Amino acid sequence: MAPPAPAPPPAATPAGETAPRRTWVADLPVLAVAVVWGGSYLAAKGITTAHTVIAVLVLRFALVLPVLVLAGWRRLRALTPAQLRGAGLLGLVLGGIFLLETYGVVHTSATNAGLIISLTMIFTPLAEAAVRRVRPPAAFLGAAAVSVTGVVLLTQGAGFTGPGLGDVLILGAALARTLHVLLMARVKAVQDADSLSLTTVQLGGAVLVFALLAALPGTGATPWAAAADFGAAEWAGLVFLSVFCTLFAFFVQMWAVRRTSPSRVSLLLGTEPLWAAAAGIAIGGEHLGPLGFVGVALVLAGTAWGRRAAG
């Protein structure tokens, strides 16, 4: 359940400094981001019910938004009206992504959620190829087939039945993430925008969507009511989602892409589904069964193969 990734600038290696000796310094924090993102599905599942999804989303992002605004106030003021409109549009899509992900994880396992959302790495190049009207490489199509087969096996449980509601919602979130990536690449107004400012406006737009939904009758508990019912464990989960999975993750990405290559950052963040499965099984006590473990292996293999084929 990751916030939008900042647009990576070209990586540079300082003169007299050899990259292989230094990359591990950037690798460890980025790997930590992948780990906390993997754990975010289990954390969200632990503090959220179908009645509190919108309330939890308001609380999660309202906690970190003031920090982002203060950190980038000068650059926020420098955004043009066109950049604000473009970032606001992306914020609406981002709000939809988090709604689908959070409702989805309430109705499926953390393991399923983390692995199904990884299909974004397959969907995005396929969608981009369709927009450009070019045929993807045969190797990439093979990787996509392997990944989809893995998801089918993963979501079956004890027998071959239709995927559950949560699995379908997470699949919708993966498609929405694909749309978000394509829009970021094609909305000209945001392409030259400062990445911190762009993310702040997007999160602000998403919080506005959540707040408006929370004000409507029949959309579940209010943020205040949900917060009042939280115990120590729920507050710990919310702080984990807000501080580590959002604030820490964003600033680590901004720091890392200036010290290593964007491809290396992407590769390390691509281990997120592995950590989601590990957290779900080891901490959440989730059981996959033989078919499920085969599905996990196929999803991980297919997405890794797909990243190499797309690159």
PDB file of C-alpha atoms in Angstrom:
ATOM      1  CA  MET A   1       0.000   0.000   0.000  1.00  0.00           C
ATOM      2  CA  ALA A   2       2.526   2.440  -1.248  1.00  0.00           C
ATOM      3  CA  PRO A   3       2.297   6.189  -1.726  1.00  0.00           C
ATOM      4  CA  PRO A   4       3.155   7.535  -5.181  1.00  0.00           C
ATOM      5  CA  ALA A   5       6.806   7.150  -6.018  1.00  0.00           C
ATOM      6  CA  PRO A   6       8.722  10.363  -6.714  1.00  0.00           C
ATOM      7  CA  ALA A   7       9.953  10.849 -10.245  1.00  0.00           C
ATOM      8  CA  PRO A   8      13.580   9.686 -10.128  1.00  0.00           C
ATOM      9  CA  PRO A   9      16.224  12.085 -11.439  1.00  0.00           C
ATOM     10  CA  PRO A  10      19.226  10.709 -13.329  1.00  0.00           C
ATOM     11  CA  ALA A  11      21.545   8.978 -10.896  1.00  0.00           C
ATOM     12  CA  ALA A  12      25.009  10.433 -10.461  1.00  0.00           C
ATOM     13  CA  THR A  13      28.119   9.020  -8.859  1.00  0.00           C
ATOM     14  CA  PRO A  14      30.369  11.604  -7.200  1.00  0.00           C
ATOM     15  CA  ALA A  15      33.845  11.912  -8.627  1.00  0.00           C
ATOM     16  CA  GLY A  16      36.343   9.563  -7.063  1.00  0.00           C
ATOM     17  CA  GLU A  17      33.645   7.389  -5.535  1.00  0.00           C
ATOM     18  CA  THR A  18      33.076   3.873  -6.837  1.00  0.00           C
ATOM     19  CA  ALA A  19      29.437   2.902  -7.072  1.00  0.00           C
ATOM     20  CA  PRO A  20      29.773  -0.750  -5.945  1.00  0.00           C
ATOM     21  CA  ARG A  21      31.243   0.330  -2.597  1.00  0.00           C
ATOM     22  CA  ARG A  22      28.487   2.825  -1.919  1.00  0.00           C
ATOM     23  CA  THR A  23      25.292   1.338  -3.295  1.00  0.00           C
ATOM     24  CA  TRP A  24      24.701  -0.867  -0.254  1.00  0.00           C
ATOM     25  CA  VAL A  25      24.356   2.299   1.852  1.00  0.00           C
ATOM     26  CA  ALA A  26      21.334   3.250  -0.271  1.00  0.00           C
ATOM     27  CA  ASP A  27      20.165  -0.347  -0.762  1.00  0.00           C
ATOM     28  CA  LEU A  28      19.455  -1.060   2.907  1.00  0.00           C
ATOM     29  CA  PRO A  29      16.972   1.820   3.484  1.00  0.00           C
ATOM     30  CA  VAL A  30      15.216   1.047   0.172  1.00  0.00           C
ATOM     31  CA  LEU A  31      14.961  -2.613   1.135  1.00  0.00           C
ATOM     32  CA  ALA A  32      13.514  -1.452   4.474  1.00  0.00           C
ATOM     33  CA  VAL A  33      10.833   0.440   2.524  1.00  0.00           C
ATOM     34  CA  ALA A  34       9.957  -2.745   0.616  1.00  0.00           C
ATOM     35  CA  VAL A  35       9.704  -4.612   3.939  1.00  0.00           C
ATOM     36  CA  VAL A  36       7.389  -2.058   5.581  1.00  0.00           C
ATOM     37  CA  TRP A  37       5.264  -1.836   2.436  1.00  0.00           C
ATOM     38  CA  GLY A  38       4.970  -5.618   2.484  1.00  0.00           C
ATOM     39  CA  GLY A  39       3.872  -5.436   6.106  1.00  0.00           C
ATOM     40  CA  SER A  40       1.391  -2.652   5.399  1.00  0.00           C
ATOM     41  CA  TYR A  41      -1.296  -5.052   4.123  1.00  0.00           C
ATOM     42  CA  LEU A  42      -1.279  -7.012   7.370  1.00  0.00           C
ATOM     43  CA  ALA A  43      -1.222  -3.789   9.408  1.00  0.00           C
ATOM     44  CA  ALA A  44      -4.172  -2.346   7.477  1.00  0.00           C
ATOM     45  CA  LYS A  45      -6.071  -5.607   7.876  1.00  0.00           C
ATOM     46  CA  GLY A  46      -5.429  -5.542  11.627  1.00  0.00           C
ATOM     47  CA  ILE A  47      -6.873  -2.074  12.248  1.00  0.00           C
ATOM     48  CA  THR A  48      -9.587  -1.822   9.584  1.00  0.00           C
ATOM     49  CA  THR A  49     -13.061  -3.248   9.168  1.00  0.00           C
ATOM     50  CA  ALA A  50     -15.533  -2.694   6.339  1.00  0.00           C
ATOM     51  CA  HIS A  51     -17.184  -0.096   8.613  1.00  0.00           C
ATOM     52  CA  THR A  52     -13.985   1.912   9.247  1.00  0.00           C
ATOM     53  CA  VAL A  53     -12.121   1.888   5.907  1.00  0.00           C
ATOM     54  CA  ILE A  54     -12.731   5.540   5.055  1.00  0.00           C
ATOM     55  CA  ALA A  55     -12.125   6.693   8.623  1.00  0.00           C
ATOM     56  CA  VAL A  56      -8.773   4.903   8.786  1.00  0.00           C
ATOM     57  CA  LEU A  57      -7.714   6.383   5.435  1.00  0.00           C
ATOM     58  CA  VAL A  58      -8.527   9.907   6.656  1.00  0.00           C
ATOM     59  CA  LEU A  59      -6.522   9.338   9.835  1.00  0.00           C
ATOM     60  CA  ARG A  60      -3.587   7.691   8.053  1.00  0.00           C
ATOM     61  CA  PHE A  61      -2.916  10.494   5.611  1.00  0.00           C
ATOM     62  CA  ALA A  62      -4.066  13.420   7.759  1.00  0.00           C
ATOM     63  CA  LEU A  63      -1.273  12.511  10.199  1.00  0.00           C
ATOM     64  CA  VAL A  64       1.520  12.915   7.637  1.00  0.00           C
ATOM     65  CA  LEU A  65       0.138  15.575   5.295  1.00  0.00           C
ATOM     66  CA  PRO A  66       1.061  18.539   7.576  1.00  0.00           C
ATOM     67  CA  VAL A  67       4.661  17.295   7.738  1.00  0.00           C
ATOM     68  CA  LEU A  68       4.880  17.140   3.935  1.00  0.00           C
ATOM     69  CA  VAL A  69       3.323  20.602   3.602  1.00  0.00           C
ATOM     70  CA  LEU A  70       5.780  22.132   6.063  1.00  0.00           C
ATOM     71  CA  ALA A  71       8.772  20.346   4.497  1.00  0.00           C
ATOM     72  CA  GLY A  72       7.985  21.628   1.016  1.00  0.00           C
ATOM     73  CA  TRP A  73       6.036  24.835   1.593  1.00  0.00           C
ATOM     74  CA  ARG A  74       8.218  27.056  -0.617  1.00  0.00           C
ATOM     75  CA  ARG A  75       8.111  24.632  -3.528  1.00  0.00           C
ATOM     76  CA  LEU A  76       4.373  24.114  -3.064  1.00  0.00           C
ATOM     77  CA  ARG A  77       3.816  27.858  -3.453  1.00  0.00           C
ATOM     78  CA  ALA A  78       5.830  27.771  -6.687  1.00  0.00           C
ATOM     79  CA  LEU A  79       3.464  25.302  -8.402  1.00  0.00           C
ATOM     80  CA  THR A  80       1.536  26.744 -11.328  1.00  0.00           C
ATOM     81  CA  PRO A  81      -2.268  26.432 -11.596  1.00  0.00           C
ATOM     82  CA  ALA A  82      -1.798  23.828 -14.352  1.00  0.00           C
ATOM     83  CA  GLN A  83       0.509  21.778 -12.123  1.00  0.00           C
ATOM     84  CA  LEU A  84      -1.970  21.977  -9.263  1.00  0.00           C
ATOM     85  CA  ARG A  85      -4.789  20.790 -11.526  1.00  0.00           C
ATOM     86  CA  GLY A  86      -2.678  17.921 -12.873  1.00  0.00           C
ATOM     87  CA  ALA A  87      -1.578  16.840  -9.406  1.00  0.00           C
ATOM     88  CA  GLY A  88      -5.164  17.138  -8.183  1.00  0.00           C
ATOM     89  CA  LEU A  89      -6.341  14.799 -10.946  1.00  0.00           C
ATOM     90  CA  LEU A  90      -3.676  12.299  -9.956  1.00  0.00           C
ATOM     91  CA  GLY A  91      -4.828  12.678  -6.350  1.00  0.00           C
ATOM     92  CA  LEU A  92      -8.347  11.600  -7.310  1.00  0.00           C
ATOM     93  CA  VAL A  93      -6.950   8.453  -8.932  1.00  0.00           C
ATOM     94  CA  LEU A  94      -4.718   7.867  -5.910  1.00  0.00           C
ATOM     95  CA  GLY A  95      -7.747   8.114  -3.633  1.00  0.00           C
ATOM     96  CA  GLY A  96      -9.466   5.426  -5.704  1.00  0.00           C
ATOM     97  CA  ILE A  97      -6.382   3.211  -5.442  1.00  0.00           C
ATOM     98  CA  PHE A  98      -6.304   3.385  -1.660  1.00  0.00           C
ATOM     99  CA  LEU A  99     -10.049   2.815  -1.376  1.00  0.00           C
ATOM    100  CA  LEU A 100      -9.828  -0.316  -3.534  1.00  0.00           C
ATOM    101  CA  GLU A 101      -6.731  -1.584  -1.715  1.00  0.00           C
ATOM    102  CA  THR A 102      -8.094  -1.005   1.767  1.00  0.00           C
ATOM    103  CA  TYR A 103     -11.567  -2.403   1.120  1.00  0.00           C
ATOM    104  CA  GLY A 104      -9.864  -5.275  -0.693  1.00  0.00           C
ATOM    105  CA  VAL A 105      -7.520  -6.196   2.135  1.00  0.00           C
ATOM    106  CA  VAL A 106     -10.471  -6.276   4.547  1.00  0.00           C
ATOM    107  CA  HIS A 107     -11.998  -9.061   2.431  1.00  0.00           C
ATOM    108  CA  THR A 108      -8.912 -11.086   1.504  1.00  0.00           C
ATOM    109  CA  SER A 109      -5.638 -12.165   3.066  1.00  0.00           C
ATOM    110  CA  ALA A 110      -2.621  -9.887   3.377  1.00  0.00           C
ATOM    111  CA  THR A 111      -0.663 -12.438   1.335  1.00  0.00           C
ATOM    112  CA  ASN A 112      -3.145 -12.340  -1.541  1.00  0.00           C
ATOM    113  CA  ALA A 113      -3.298  -8.550  -1.455  1.00  0.00           C
ATOM    114  CA  GLY A 114       0.461  -8.052  -1.633  1.00  0.00           C
ATOM    115  CA  LEU A 115       0.928 -10.554  -4.440  1.00  0.00           C
ATOM    116  CA  ILE A 116      -2.059  -9.518  -6.568  1.00  0.00           C
ATOM    117  CA  ILE A 117      -1.093  -5.832  -6.384  1.00  0.00           C
ATOM    118  CA  SER A 118       2.335  -6.775  -7.775  1.00  0.00           C
ATOM    119  CA  LEU A 119       0.600  -7.424 -11.109  1.00  0.00           C
ATOM    120  CA  THR A 120       0.902  -3.666 -11.623  1.00  0.00           C
ATOM    121  CA  MET A 121       4.448  -4.411 -12.817  1.00  0.00           C
ATOM    122  CA  ILE A 122       2.908  -6.555 -15.575  1.00  0.00           C
ATOM    123  CA  PHE A 123      -0.151  -4.419 -16.344  1.00  0.00           C
ATOM    124  CA  THR A 124       1.763  -1.154 -16.762  1.00  0.00           C
ATOM    125  CA  PRO A 125       4.031  -2.212 -19.656  1.00  0.00           C
ATOM    126  CA  LEU A 126       1.076  -3.971 -21.319  1.00  0.00           C
ATOM    127  CA  ALA A 127      -1.054  -0.825 -21.065  1.00  0.00           C
ATOM    128  CA  GLU A 128       1.791   1.345 -22.283  1.00  0.00           C
ATOM    129  CA  ALA A 129       2.304  -0.953 -25.275  1.00  0.00           C
ATOM    130  CA  ALA A 130      -1.412  -0.736 -26.065  1.00  0.00           C
ATOM    131  CA  VAL A 131      -1.353   3.075 -25.894  1.00  0.00           C
ATOM    132  CA  ARG A 132       1.692   3.199 -28.170  1.00  0.00           C
ATOM    133  CA  ARG A 133       0.224   0.499 -30.431  1.00  0.00           C
ATOM    134  CA  VAL A 134       3.318  -1.680 -30.253  1.00  0.00           C
ATOM    135  CA  ARG A 135       3.535  -5.407 -29.573  1.00  0.00           C
ATOM    136  CA  PRO A 136       5.185  -6.352 -26.265  1.00  0.00           C
ATOM    137  CA  PRO A 137       8.165  -8.756 -26.474  1.00  0.00           C
ATOM    138  CA  ALA A 138       7.224 -12.439 -26.482  1.00  0.00           C
ATOM    139  CA  ALA A 139       9.220 -12.930 -23.270  1.00  0.00           C
ATOM    140  CA  PHE A 140       7.121 -10.286 -21.524  1.00  0.00           C
ATOM    141  CA  LEU A 141       3.873 -11.914 -22.652  1.00  0.00           C
ATOM    142  CA  GLY A 142       5.182 -15.198 -21.261  1.00  0.00           C
ATOM    143  CA  ALA A 143       5.973 -13.509 -17.954  1.00  0.00           C
ATOM    144  CA  ALA A 144       2.467 -12.039 -17.842  1.00  0.00           C
ATOM    145  CA  ALA A 145       0.946 -15.490 -18.426  1.00  0.00           C
ATOM    146  CA  VAL A 146       3.044 -16.970 -15.611  1.00  0.00           C
ATOM    147  CA  SER A 147       2.014 -14.183 -13.208  1.00  0.00           C
ATOM    148  CA  VAL A 148      -1.692 -14.458 -13.996  1.00  0.00           C
ATOM    149  CA  THR A 149      -1.565 -18.243 -13.601  1.00  0.00           C
ATOM    150  CA  GLY A 150       0.070 -17.704 -10.211  1.00  0.00           C
ATOM    151  CA  VAL A 151      -2.680 -15.344  -9.094  1.00  0.00           C
ATOM    152  CA  VAL A 152      -5.352 -17.822 -10.188  1.00  0.00           C
ATOM    153  CA  LEU A 153      -3.729 -20.551  -8.085  1.00  0.00           C
ATOM    154  CA  LEU A 154      -3.130 -18.193  -5.174  1.00  0.00           C
ATOM    155  CA  THR A 155      -6.763 -17.136  -4.887  1.00  0.00           C
ATOM    156  CA  GLN A 156      -8.301 -20.610  -5.066  1.00  0.00           C
ATOM    157  CA  GLY A 157      -7.707 -21.782  -1.510  1.00  0.00           C
ATOM    158  CA  ALA A 158      -8.871 -25.327  -1.113  1.00  0.00           C
ATOM    159  CA  GLY A 159     -10.556 -25.643  -4.499  1.00  0.00           C
ATOM    160  CA  PHE A 160     -11.166 -24.022  -7.854  1.00  0.00           C
ATOM    161  CA  THR A 161     -13.845 -21.455  -7.135  1.00  0.00           C
ATOM    162  CA  GLY A 162     -14.263 -17.857  -8.221  1.00  0.00           C
ATOM    163  CA  PRO A 163     -11.903 -15.281  -6.677  1.00  0.00           C
ATOM    164  CA  GLY A 164     -13.327 -13.589  -3.600  1.00  0.00           C
ATOM    165  CA  LEU A 165     -14.544  -9.989  -3.425  1.00  0.00           C
ATOM    166  CA  GLY A 166     -11.311  -8.846  -1.815  1.00  0.00           C
ATOM    167  CA  ASP A 167      -9.203 -10.415  -4.563  1.00  0.00           C
ATOM    168  CA  VAL A 168     -11.283  -8.646  -7.231  1.00  0.00           C
ATOM    169  CA  LEU A 169     -10.945  -5.301  -5.430  1.00  0.00           C
ATOM    170  CA  ILE A 170      -7.169  -5.677  -5.142  1.00  0.00           C
ATOM    171  CA  LEU A 171      -7.036  -6.558  -8.836  1.00  0.00           C
ATOM    172  CA  GLY A 172      -8.967  -3.348  -9.502  1.00  0.00           C
ATOM    173  CA  ALA A 173      -6.407  -1.472  -7.397  1.00  0.00           C
ATOM    174  CA  ALA A 174      -3.592  -2.921  -9.536  1.00  0.00           C
ATOM    175  CA  LEU A 175      -5.376  -1.661 -12.662  1.00  0.00           C
ATOM    176  CA  ALA A 176      -5.893   1.742 -11.019  1.00  0.00           C
ATOM    177  CA  ARG A 177      -2.193   1.896 -10.143  1.00  0.00           C
ATOM    178  CA  THR A 178      -1.462   1.250 -13.817  1.00  0.00           C
ATOM    179  CA  LEU A 179      -3.710   4.170 -14.786  1.00  0.00           C
ATOM    180  CA  HIS A 180      -1.936   6.360 -12.233  1.00  0.00           C
ATOM    181  CA  VAL A 181       1.490   5.562 -13.697  1.00  0.00           C
ATOM    182  CA  LEU A 182       0.295   6.217 -17.246  1.00  0.00           C
ATOM    183  CA  LEU A 183      -1.244   9.552 -16.246  1.00  0.00           C
ATOM    184  CA  MET A 184       1.951  10.637 -14.476  1.00  0.00           C
ATOM    185  CA  ALA A 185       3.833   9.999 -17.715  1.00  0.00           C
ATOM    186  CA  ARG A 186       1.290  11.766 -19.926  1.00  0.00           C
ATOM    187  CA  VAL A 187      -0.062  14.740 -17.976  1.00  0.00           C
ATOM    188  CA  LYS A 188       2.425  17.299 -19.247  1.00  0.00           C
ATOM    189  CA  ALA A 189       1.737  19.793 -16.477  1.00  0.00           C
ATOM    190  CA  VAL A 190       3.194  17.527 -13.780  1.00  0.00           C
ATOM    191  CA  GLN A 191       6.229  16.175 -15.607  1.00  0.00           C
ATOM    192  CA  ASP A 192       8.477  19.038 -14.509  1.00  0.00           C
ATOM    193  CA  ALA A 193       6.918  19.481 -11.080  1.00  0.00           C
ATOM    194  CA  ASP A 194       8.930  19.023  -7.913  1.00  0.00           C
ATOM    195  CA  SER A 195       8.374  15.468  -6.691  1.00  0.00           C
ATOM    196  CA  LEU A 196       7.740  16.419  -3.048  1.00  0.00           C
ATOM    197  CA  SER A 197       5.187  19.047  -4.035  1.00  0.00           C
ATOM    198  CA  LEU A 198       3.536  16.669  -6.513  1.00  0.00           C
ATOM    199  CA  THR A 199       3.138  13.958  -3.889  1.00  0.00           C
ATOM    200  CA  THR A 200       1.868  16.426  -1.269  1.00  0.00           C
ATOM    201  CA  VAL A 201      -0.869  17.727  -3.590  1.00  0.00           C
ATOM    202  CA  GLN A 202      -1.816  14.174  -4.587  1.00  0.00           C
ATOM    203  CA  LEU A 203      -2.131  13.044  -0.978  1.00  0.00           C
ATOM    204  CA  GLY A 204      -4.064  16.217  -0.191  1.00  0.00           C
ATOM    205  CA  GLY A 205      -6.474  15.442  -3.013  1.00  0.00           C
ATOM    206  CA  ALA A 206      -6.887  11.877  -1.782  1.00  0.00           C
ATOM    207  CA  VAL A 207      -7.532  13.048   1.807  1.00  0.00           C
ATOM    208  CA  LEU A 208     -10.160  15.476   0.494  1.00  0.00           C
ATOM    209  CA  VAL A 209     -11.902  12.569  -1.280  1.00  0.00           C
ATOM    210  CA  PHE A 210     -11.832  10.479   1.904  1.00  0.00           C
ATOM    211  CA  ALA A 211     -13.077  13.382   4.055  1.00  0.00           C
ATOM    212  CA  LEU A 212     -15.986  14.079   1.700  1.00  0.00           C
ATOM    213  CA  LEU A 213     -16.934  10.389   1.689  1.00  0.00           C
ATOM    214  CA  ALA A 214     -16.679  10.261   5.488  1.00  0.00           C
ATOM    215  CA  ALA A 215     -19.162  13.144   5.709  1.00  0.00           C
ATOM    216  CA  LEU A 216     -21.791  11.252   3.703  1.00  0.00           C
ATOM    217  CA  PRO A 217     -24.353   9.163   5.612  1.00  0.00           C
ATOM    218  CA  GLY A 218     -23.993   5.407   5.366  1.00  0.00           C
ATOM    219  CA  THR A 219     -20.255   5.374   4.612  1.00  0.00           C
ATOM    220  CA  GLY A 220     -19.196   3.976   7.960  1.00  0.00           C
ATOM    221  CA  ALA A 221     -17.700   5.362  11.142  1.00  0.00           C
ATOM    222  CA  THR A 222     -16.399   8.912  11.306  1.00  0.00           C
ATOM    223  CA  PRO A 223     -12.641   9.369  11.801  1.00  0.00           C
ATOM    224  CA  TRP A 224     -13.290  10.666  15.313  1.00  0.00           C
ATOM    225  CA  ALA A 225     -15.426   7.680  16.279  1.00  0.00           C
ATOM    226  CA  ALA A 226     -12.880   5.242  14.837  1.00  0.00           C
ATOM    227  CA  ALA A 227     -10.027   6.982  16.659  1.00  0.00           C
ATOM    228  CA  ALA A 228     -11.968   6.913  19.937  1.00  0.00           C
ATOM    229  CA  ASP A 229     -12.372   3.132  19.631  1.00  0.00           C
ATOM    230  CA  PHE A 230      -8.677   2.505  18.922  1.00  0.00           C
ATOM    231  CA  GLY A 231      -6.617   0.745  21.531  1.00  0.00           C
ATOM    232  CA  ALA A 232      -2.831   0.738  21.788  1.00  0.00           C
ATOM    233  CA  ALA A 233      -2.454  -1.931  19.083  1.00  0.00           C
ATOM    234  CA  GLU A 234      -4.641  -0.016  16.610  1.00  0.00           C
ATOM    235  CA  TRP A 235      -2.760   3.238  17.218  1.00  0.00           C
ATOM    236  CA  ALA A 236       0.532   1.404  16.721  1.00  0.00           C
ATOM    237  CA  GLY A 237      -0.753   0.033  13.409  1.00  0.00           C
ATOM    238  CA  LEU A 238      -1.917   3.475  12.304  1.00  0.00           C
ATOM    239  CA  VAL A 239       1.435   5.064  13.178  1.00  0.00           C
ATOM    240  CA  PHE A 240       3.194   2.275  11.259  1.00  0.00           C
ATOM    241  CA  LEU A 241       1.064   2.976   8.170  1.00  0.00           C
ATOM    242  CA  SER A 242       1.401   6.748   8.442  1.00  0.00           C
ATOM    243  CA  VAL A 243       4.980   7.272   9.538  1.00  0.00           C
ATOM    244  CA  PHE A 244       6.821   4.264   8.116  1.00  0.00           C
ATOM    245  CA  CYS A 245       4.746   3.230   5.072  1.00  0.00           C
ATOM    246  CA  THR A 246       4.095   6.787   3.898  1.00  0.00           C
ATOM    247  CA  LEU A 247       6.459   9.435   5.310  1.00  0.00           C
ATOM    248  CA  PHE A 248       9.589   7.300   5.774  1.00  0.00           C
ATOM    249  CA  ALA A 249       9.034   5.500   2.467  1.00  0.00           C
ATOM    250  CA  PHE A 250       8.678   8.685   0.452  1.00  0.00           C
ATOM    251  CA  PHE A 251      11.756  10.393   1.848  1.00  0.00           C
ATOM    252  CA  VAL A 252      13.892   7.249   1.499  1.00  0.00           C
ATOM    253  CA  GLN A 253      12.964   7.025  -2.168  1.00  0.00           C
ATOM    254  CA  MET A 254      13.887  10.660  -2.740  1.00  0.00           C
ATOM    255  CA  TRP A 255      17.186  10.120  -0.941  1.00  0.00           C
ATOM    256  CA  ALA A 256      18.043   6.828  -2.627  1.00  0.00           C
ATOM    257  CA  VAL A 257      17.462   7.783  -6.264  1.00  0.00           C
ATOM    258  CA  ARG A 258      20.148  10.440  -5.878  1.00  0.00           C
ATOM    259  CA  ARG A 259      22.690   7.911  -4.619  1.00  0.00           C
ATOM    260  CA  THR A 260      22.012   4.863  -6.776  1.00  0.00           C
ATOM    261  CA  SER A 261      20.278   4.084 -10.054  1.00  0.00           C
ATOM    262  CA  PRO A 262      16.478   4.330 -10.456  1.00  0.00           C
ATOM    263  CA  SER A 263      16.550   0.768 -11.835  1.00  0.00           C
ATOM    264  CA  ARG A 264      18.201  -0.498  -8.661  1.00  0.00           C
ATOM    265  CA  VAL A 265      15.620   1.262  -6.492  1.00  0.00           C
ATOM    266  CA  SER A 266      12.816  -0.243  -8.588  1.00  0.00           C
ATOM    267  CA  LEU A 267      14.326  -3.718  -8.314  1.00  0.00           C
ATOM    268  CA  LEU A 268      14.567  -3.527  -4.528  1.00  0.00           C
ATOM    269  CA  LEU A 269      11.051  -2.130  -4.150  1.00  0.00           C
ATOM    270  CA  GLY A 270       9.865  -4.962  -6.382  1.00  0.00           C
ATOM    271  CA  THR A 271      10.483  -7.363  -3.479  1.00  0.00           C
ATOM    272  CA  GLU A 272       7.402  -5.905  -1.711  1.00  0.00           C
ATOM    273  CA  PRO A 273       5.122  -8.879  -2.535  1.00  0.00           C
ATOM    274  CA  LEU A 274       7.680 -11.289  -1.074  1.00  0.00           C
ATOM    275  CA  TRP A 275       7.576  -9.422   2.253  1.00  0.00           C
ATOM    276  CA  ALA A 276       3.773  -9.231   2.117  1.00  0.00           C
ATOM    277  CA  ALA A 277       3.598 -13.008   1.800  1.00  0.00           C
ATOM    278  CA  ALA A 278       6.188 -13.482   4.556  1.00  0.00           C
ATOM    279  CA  ALA A 279       4.295 -11.171   6.947  1.00  0.00           C
ATOM    280  CA  GLY A 280       0.956 -12.788   6.208  1.00  0.00           C
ATOM    281  CA  ILE A 281       2.249 -16.301   6.793  1.00  0.00           C
ATOM    282  CA  ALA A 282       4.728 -15.737   9.636  1.00  0.00           C
ATOM    283  CA  ILE A 283       2.892 -13.044  11.616  1.00  0.00           C
ATOM    284  CA  GLY A 284      -0.695 -13.180  10.426  1.00  0.00           C
ATOM    285  CA  GLY A 285      -0.941 -16.968  10.594  1.00  0.00           C
ATOM    286  CA  GLU A 286      -2.338 -17.198   7.073  1.00  0.00           C
ATOM    287  CA  HIS A 287      -2.377 -20.618   5.391  1.00  0.00           C
ATOM    288  CA  LEU A 288      -1.975 -21.008   1.646  1.00  0.00           C
ATOM    289  CA  GLY A 289      -1.977 -24.744   0.988  1.00  0.00           C
ATOM    290  CA  PRO A 290       0.088 -26.423  -1.756  1.00  0.00           C
ATOM    291  CA  LEU A 291      -1.651 -24.625  -4.643  1.00  0.00           C
ATOM    292  CA  GLY A 292      -1.227 -21.310  -2.885  1.00  0.00           C
ATOM    293  CA  PHE A 293       2.519 -21.774  -2.475  1.00  0.00           C
ATOM    294  CA  VAL A 294       2.813 -22.704  -6.148  1.00  0.00           C
ATOM    295  CA  GLY A 295       0.863 -19.536  -6.943  1.00  0.00           C
ATOM    296  CA  VAL A 296       3.227 -17.429  -4.817  1.00  0.00           C
ATOM    297  CA  ALA A 297       6.237 -18.866  -6.630  1.00  0.00           C
ATOM    298  CA  LEU A 298       4.679 -18.220 -10.038  1.00  0.00           C
ATOM    299  CA  VAL A 299       3.692 -14.621  -9.210  1.00  0.00           C
ATOM    300  CA  LEU A 300       7.177 -13.795  -7.907  1.00  0.00           C
ATOM    301  CA  ALA A 301       8.873 -15.522 -10.842  1.00  0.00           C
ATOM    302  CA  GLY A 302       6.552 -13.944 -13.399  1.00  0.00           C
ATOM    303  CA  THR A 303       6.927 -10.387 -12.095  1.00  0.00           C
ATOM    304  CA  ALA A 304      10.723 -10.734 -11.847  1.00  0.00           C
ATOM    305  CA  TRP A 305      10.856 -12.118 -15.402  1.00  0.00           C
ATOM    306  CA  GLY A 306       8.511  -9.378 -16.555  1.00  0.00           C
ATOM    307  CA  ARG A 307      10.710  -6.608 -15.091  1.00  0.00           C
ATOM    308  CA  ARG A 308      13.732  -7.987 -16.962  1.00  0.00           C
ATOM    309  CA  ALA A 309      11.782  -8.465 -20.211  1.00  0.00           C
ATOM    310  CA  ALA A 310      10.286  -4.962 -20.046  1.00  0.00           C
ATOM    311  CA  GLY A 311      13.691  -3.404 -19.358  1.00  0.00           C
TER     312      GLY A 311
END
